[in-house]
Each structure stands twice: as C-alpha cells, then as structure tokens.
Amino acid sequence: MRMLRAVLSLALALLVTGPMAVFGAPLACACSCAARTTAEYVADADLVVQAEVRSRAQLPATSKEWPQQAEFEMAVTQIHKGETSGLVKVRTADNGASCGLEVTVGQTVLLFATKDGDQWTASLCGGTSALGTERADEALRELGPGRVVTPPPALPTPEVAEPERNWAPAITVAVIALVVVAAGLVLQRRGQARKGRR
C-alpha cells in the first residue's frame, strides 16, 4: 500500500508539473484588470470610437510578439476622440486570457485604442466593450454624442480566422493518466498475489 501511495503521489505531481516542464509555462493564465473610471480610459486612449466588428484574423506568430496577436477590422460609425477613417484595423492579443479583446464579428463596440507607431492597439483592460453593456452605456453618457462617420459598405460574408488548436498539452496529460492507471493495476495485482501466497 505504501508503494501504491508513493506511485500515485508521483503521478499526481507529474500531472500538475508535467505540462509546465514540457511547455515552459502554465497552459492558461487569467487576465487581471484594475478597476478604472471612464475618464481614465478616455485619458489613456488616443482613439475612442463606436465601430462594428467586420472581421478577425490571427496574425502569424513571431519571436518578437508575445503573446500571439490578432487583428480586428472595424467599421467606424461615430468618433468621440481622435481621428481615423471609416475603417480601422486594431491589433490585440489573440485571447482574453492574455488580455486580448473579447469581441466577435458582427458586434458593435465602443473601442478605446492607442497608437503604437502606425498601428492601432487595444486590450481587454483598456475599456473596450460591446454597446448595450453597462460599461459602454456609462461611458457614452459621459462622452456625449460623437461625430458621425459613414462606414464603408459591409463585406458580403465576413470571415473569421479561427485560431489553430494545440493538442499537445491534452495528449501529455492523457499519457500521464494512462501511466498512473497502469501502475496502479500492476501494484494491485502484486498485492493480491502476495495475499494469495499467504
């Protein structure tokens, strides 16, 4: 029994630390945003607009950009701060766990973006939210009416490039679980054999 407990303890440790050892980081991490006011979001943003999300594309991974990036194309309908054309492209981390924008194609959002060189960027912690949510409604009350922009015609069928799934972590966990089960069965049979000899 002691040996069985030791094997199970080791297997449990491998289940917890195995993926980290293989991939060098936890499988997922949560994005934590500090509570801020609308005035603070506006002050930090170079661009505040109402816009319809037209498309999303995952950008090729590079060693210089971590986490991996996604790019949203949005049709601007009203401008509250800054200057832009009727169509704006915004880069962000490719998932919410890395503080990327959590918006979907077809949504109309209140976008808070900053300028990085010649590229607009935004994050989950920057104030961007879908219209109709409490945060967006509160921000619009403070911002007042914006300057109306005529957005470009909508594309016939906007396409969303889905991120590729990485199955390696799940496979690693499954292999470790199989090893744990096999080791438990072997030790159980040995224990039964010893009892039978007695």
PDB file of N, CA, C and O in Angstrom, residues 33-38 41 101-103 110 112 123-143:
ATOM      1  N   CYS A  33      -7.497  42.841 -14.635  1.00  0.00           N
ATOM      2  CA  CYS A  33      -7.572  44.272 -14.937  1.00  0.00           C
ATOM      3  C   CYS A  33      -7.967  45.058 -13.693  1.00  0.00           C
ATOM      4  O   CYS A  33      -8.904  44.670 -12.990  1.00  0.00           O
ATOM      5  N   ALA A  34      -7.277  46.146 -13.451  1.00  0.00           N
ATOM      6  CA  ALA A  34      -7.616  47.016 -12.323  1.00  0.00           C
ATOM      7  C   ALA A  34      -8.868  47.823 -12.657  1.00  0.00           C
ATOM      8  O   ALA A  34      -9.091  48.194 -13.813  1.00  0.00           O
ATOM      9  N   ALA A  35      -9.693  48.056 -11.654  1.00  0.00           N
ATOM     10  CA  ALA A  35     -10.910  48.855 -11.856  1.00  0.00           C
ATOM     11  C   ALA A  35     -10.520  50.302 -12.172  1.00  0.00           C
ATOM     12  O   ALA A  35      -9.674  50.893 -11.496  1.00  0.00           O
ATOM     13  N   ARG A  36     -11.137  50.859 -13.227  1.00  0.00           N
ATOM     14  CA  ARG A  36     -10.820  52.233 -13.639  1.00  0.00           C
ATOM     15  C   ARG A  36     -12.098  52.965 -14.021  1.00  0.00           C
ATOM     16  O   ARG A  36     -13.137  52.351 -14.273  1.00  0.00           O
ATOM     17  N   THR A  37     -12.015  54.274 -14.101  1.00  0.00           N
ATOM     18  CA  THR A  37     -13.169  55.091 -14.461  1.00  0.00           C
ATOM     19  C   THR A  37     -13.155  55.369 -15.965  1.00  0.00           C
ATOM     20  O   THR A  37     -12.126  55.221 -16.639  1.00  0.00           O
ATOM     21  N   THR A  38     -14.301  55.800 -16.473  1.00  0.00           N
ATOM     22  CA  THR A  38     -14.383  56.161 -17.887  1.00  0.00           C
ATOM     23  C   THR A  38     -13.406  57.276 -18.220  1.00  0.00           C
ATOM     24  O   THR A  38     -12.753  57.266 -19.269  1.00  0.00           O
ATOM     25  N   TYR A  41     -10.033  55.793 -18.781  1.00  0.00           N
ATOM     26  CA  TYR A  41      -9.952  55.105 -20.072  1.00  0.00           C
ATOM     27  C   TYR A  41      -9.782  56.112 -21.208  1.00  0.00           C
ATOM     28  O   TYR A  41      -8.960  55.935 -22.105  1.00  0.00           O
ATOM     29  N   LEU A 101      -8.777  41.549 -26.774  1.00  0.00           N
ATOM     30  CA  LEU A 101     -10.186  41.963 -26.846  1.00  0.00           C
ATOM     31  C   LEU A 101     -11.094  40.741 -26.960  1.00  0.00           C
ATOM     32  O   LEU A 101     -10.816  39.818 -27.729  1.00  0.00           O
ATOM     33  N   GLU A 102     -12.188  40.747 -26.216  1.00  0.00           N
ATOM     34  CA  GLU A 102     -13.178  39.676 -26.289  1.00  0.00           C
ATOM     35  C   GLU A 102     -14.410  40.216 -27.008  1.00  0.00           C
ATOM     36  O   GLU A 102     -15.444  40.495 -26.403  1.00  0.00           O
ATOM     37  N   VAL A 103     -14.272  40.406 -28.314  1.00  0.00           N
ATOM     38  CA  VAL A 103     -15.374  40.868 -29.151  1.00  0.00           C
ATOM     39  C   VAL A 103     -15.515  39.899 -30.318  1.00  0.00           C
ATOM     40  O   VAL A 103     -14.585  39.164 -30.648  1.00  0.00           O
ATOM     41  N   LEU A 110     -17.780  49.964 -28.321  1.00  0.00           N
ATOM     42  CA  LEU A 110     -17.148  51.237 -28.007  1.00  0.00           C
ATOM     43  C   LEU A 110     -15.678  50.923 -27.839  1.00  0.00           C
ATOM     44  O   LEU A 110     -15.279  50.252 -26.877  1.00  0.00           O
ATOM     45  N   PHE A 112     -11.707  51.666 -27.325  1.00  0.00           N
ATOM     46  CA  PHE A 112     -10.661  52.537 -26.786  1.00  0.00           C
ATOM     47  C   PHE A 112      -9.338  51.981 -27.307  1.00  0.00           C
ATOM     48  O   PHE A 112      -8.945  50.858 -26.941  1.00  0.00           O
ATOM     49  N   SER A 123      -6.652  46.513 -25.705  1.00  0.00           N
ATOM     50  CA  SER A 123      -6.596  45.352 -24.821  1.00  0.00           C
ATOM     51  C   SER A 123      -7.884  45.237 -24.024  1.00  0.00           C
ATOM     52  O   SER A 123      -8.691  46.174 -23.965  1.00  0.00           O
ATOM     53  N   LEU A 124      -8.043  44.098 -23.387  1.00  0.00           N
ATOM     54  CA  LEU A 124      -9.218  43.837 -22.563  1.00  0.00           C
ATOM     55  C   LEU A 124      -9.307  44.826 -21.401  1.00  0.00           C
ATOM     56  O   LEU A 124     -10.393  45.120 -20.906  1.00  0.00           O
ATOM     57  N   CYS A 125      -8.158  45.331 -20.964  1.00  0.00           N
ATOM     58  CA  CYS A 125      -8.123  46.244 -19.810  1.00  0.00           C
ATOM     59  C   CYS A 125      -8.212  47.716 -20.215  1.00  0.00           C
ATOM     60  O   CYS A 125      -8.084  48.603 -19.370  1.00  0.00           O
ATOM     61  N   GLY A 126      -8.406  47.996 -21.506  1.00  0.00           N
ATOM     62  CA  GLY A 126      -8.386  49.378 -21.967  1.00  0.00           C
ATOM     63  C   GLY A 126      -9.729  50.073 -22.005  1.00  0.00           C
ATOM     64  O   GLY A 126      -9.807  51.243 -22.362  1.00  0.00           O
ATOM     65  N   GLY A 127     -10.822  49.356 -21.668  1.00  0.00           N
ATOM     66  CA  GLY A 127     -12.127  49.981 -21.637  1.00  0.00           C
ATOM     67  C   GLY A 127     -13.065  49.568 -22.754  1.00  0.00           C
ATOM     68  O   GLY A 127     -14.268  49.838 -22.693  1.00  0.00           O
ATOM     69  N   THR A 128     -12.550  48.909 -23.799  1.00  0.00           N
ATOM     70  CA  THR A 128     -13.405  48.497 -24.923  1.00  0.00           C
ATOM     71  C   THR A 128     -14.500  47.548 -24.444  1.00  0.00           C
ATOM     72  O   THR A 128     -14.236  46.613 -23.696  1.00  0.00           O
ATOM     73  N   SER A 129     -15.723  47.788 -24.891  1.00  0.00           N
ATOM     74  CA  SER A 129     -16.846  46.923 -24.508  1.00  0.00           C
ATOM     75  C   SER A 129     -17.949  47.017 -25.552  1.00  0.00           C
ATOM     76  O   SER A 129     -18.024  47.978 -26.322  1.00  0.00           O
ATOM     77  N   ALA A 130     -18.791  45.994 -25.590  1.00  0.00           N
ATOM     78  CA  ALA A 130     -19.887  45.954 -26.558  1.00  0.00           C
ATOM     79  C   ALA A 130     -20.951  46.977 -26.188  1.00  0.00           C
ATOM     80  O   ALA A 130     -21.237  47.193 -25.007  1.00  0.00           O
ATOM     81  N   LEU A 131     -21.534  47.614 -27.191  1.00  0.00           N
ATOM     82  CA  LEU A 131     -22.627  48.550 -26.930  1.00  0.00           C
ATOM     83  C   LEU A 131     -23.798  47.799 -26.311  1.00  0.00           C
ATOM     84  O   LEU A 131     -24.086  46.657 -26.673  1.00  0.00           O
ATOM     85  N   GLY A 132     -24.453  48.457 -25.378  1.00  0.00           N
ATOM     86  CA  GLY A 132     -25.562  47.816 -24.674  1.00  0.00           C
ATOM     87  C   GLY A 132     -25.163  47.267 -23.321  1.00  0.00           C
ATOM     88  O   GLY A 132     -26.023  46.945 -22.506  1.00  0.00           O
ATOM     89  N   THR A 133     -23.854  47.175 -23.061  1.00  0.00           N
ATOM     90  CA  THR A 133     -23.397  46.734 -21.746  1.00  0.00           C
ATOM     91  C   THR A 133     -23.378  47.930 -20.795  1.00  0.00           C
ATOM     92  O   THR A 133     -23.375  49.091 -21.229  1.00  0.00           O
ATOM     93  N   GLU A 134     -23.362  47.649 -19.517  1.00  0.00           N
ATOM     94  CA  GLU A 134     -23.389  48.716 -18.510  1.00  0.00           C
ATOM     95  C   GLU A 134     -22.187  49.655 -18.655  1.00  0.00           C
ATOM     96  O   GLU A 134     -22.319  50.871 -18.567  1.00  0.00           O
ATOM     97  N   ARG A 135     -21.013  49.050 -18.901  1.00  0.00           N
ATOM     98  CA  ARG A 135     -19.805  49.877 -19.019  1.00  0.00           C
ATOM     99  C   ARG A 135     -19.897  50.817 -20.218  1.00  0.00           C
ATOM    100  O   ARG A 135     -19.569  52.002 -20.129  1.00  0.00           O
ATOM    101  N   ALA A 136     -20.341  50.294 -21.378  1.00  0.00           N
ATOM    102  CA  ALA A 136     -20.445  51.119 -22.575  1.00  0.00           C
ATOM    103  C   ALA A 136     -21.495  52.211 -22.408  1.00  0.00           C
ATOM    104  O   ALA A 136     -21.272  53.366 -22.800  1.00  0.00           O
ATOM    105  N   ASP A 137     -22.635  51.868 -21.811  1.00  0.00           N
ATOM    106  CA  ASP A 137     -23.698  52.861 -21.601  1.00  0.00           C
ATOM    107  C   ASP A 137     -23.226  54.001 -20.707  1.00  0.00           C
ATOM    108  O   ASP A 137     -23.489  55.176 -20.973  1.00  0.00           O
ATOM    109  N   GLU A 138     -22.519  53.639 -19.647  1.00  0.00           N
ATOM    110  CA  GLU A 138     -21.999  54.668 -18.727  1.00  0.00           C
ATOM    111  C   GLU A 138     -20.994  55.573 -19.435  1.00  0.00           C
ATOM    112  O   GLU A 138     -21.016  56.794 -19.283  1.00  0.00           O
ATOM    113  N   ALA A 139     -20.114  54.959 -20.241  1.00  0.00           N
ATOM    114  CA  ALA A 139     -19.099  55.736 -20.958  1.00  0.00           C
ATOM    115  C   ALA A 139     -19.752  56.689 -21.965  1.00  0.00           C
ATOM    116  O   ALA A 139     -19.349  57.854 -22.082  1.00  0.00           O
ATOM    117  N   LEU A 140     -20.778  56.226 -22.666  1.00  0.00           N
ATOM    118  CA  LEU A 140     -21.433  57.070 -23.668  1.00  0.00           C
ATOM    119  C   LEU A 140     -22.166  58.239 -23.020  1.00  0.00           C
ATOM    120  O   LEU A 140     -22.247  59.325 -23.598  1.00  0.00           O
ATOM    121  N   ARG A 141     -22.705  58.019 -21.818  1.00  0.00           N
ATOM    122  CA  ARG A 141     -23.356  59.130 -21.110  1.00  0.00           C
ATOM    123  C   ARG A 141     -22.333  60.220 -20.784  1.00  0.00           C
ATOM    124  O   ARG A 141     -22.646  61.414 -20.862  1.00  0.00           O
ATOM    125  N   GLU A 142     -21.135  59.820 -20.430  1.00  0.00           N
ATOM    126  CA  GLU A 142     -20.098  60.798 -20.098  1.00  0.00           C
ATOM    127  C   GLU A 142     -19.503  61.434 -21.353  1.00  0.00           C
ATOM    128  O   GLU A 142     -19.160  62.614 -21.359  1.00  0.00           O
ATOM    129  N   LEU A 143     -19.353  60.627 -22.413  1.00  0.00           N
ATOM    130  CA  LEU A 143     -18.736  61.140 -23.639  1.00  0.00           C
ATOM    131  C   LEU A 143     -19.663  62.061 -24.418  1.00  0.00           C
ATOM    132  O   LEU A 143     -19.219  63.013 -25.069  1.00  0.00           O
TER     133      LEU A 143
END
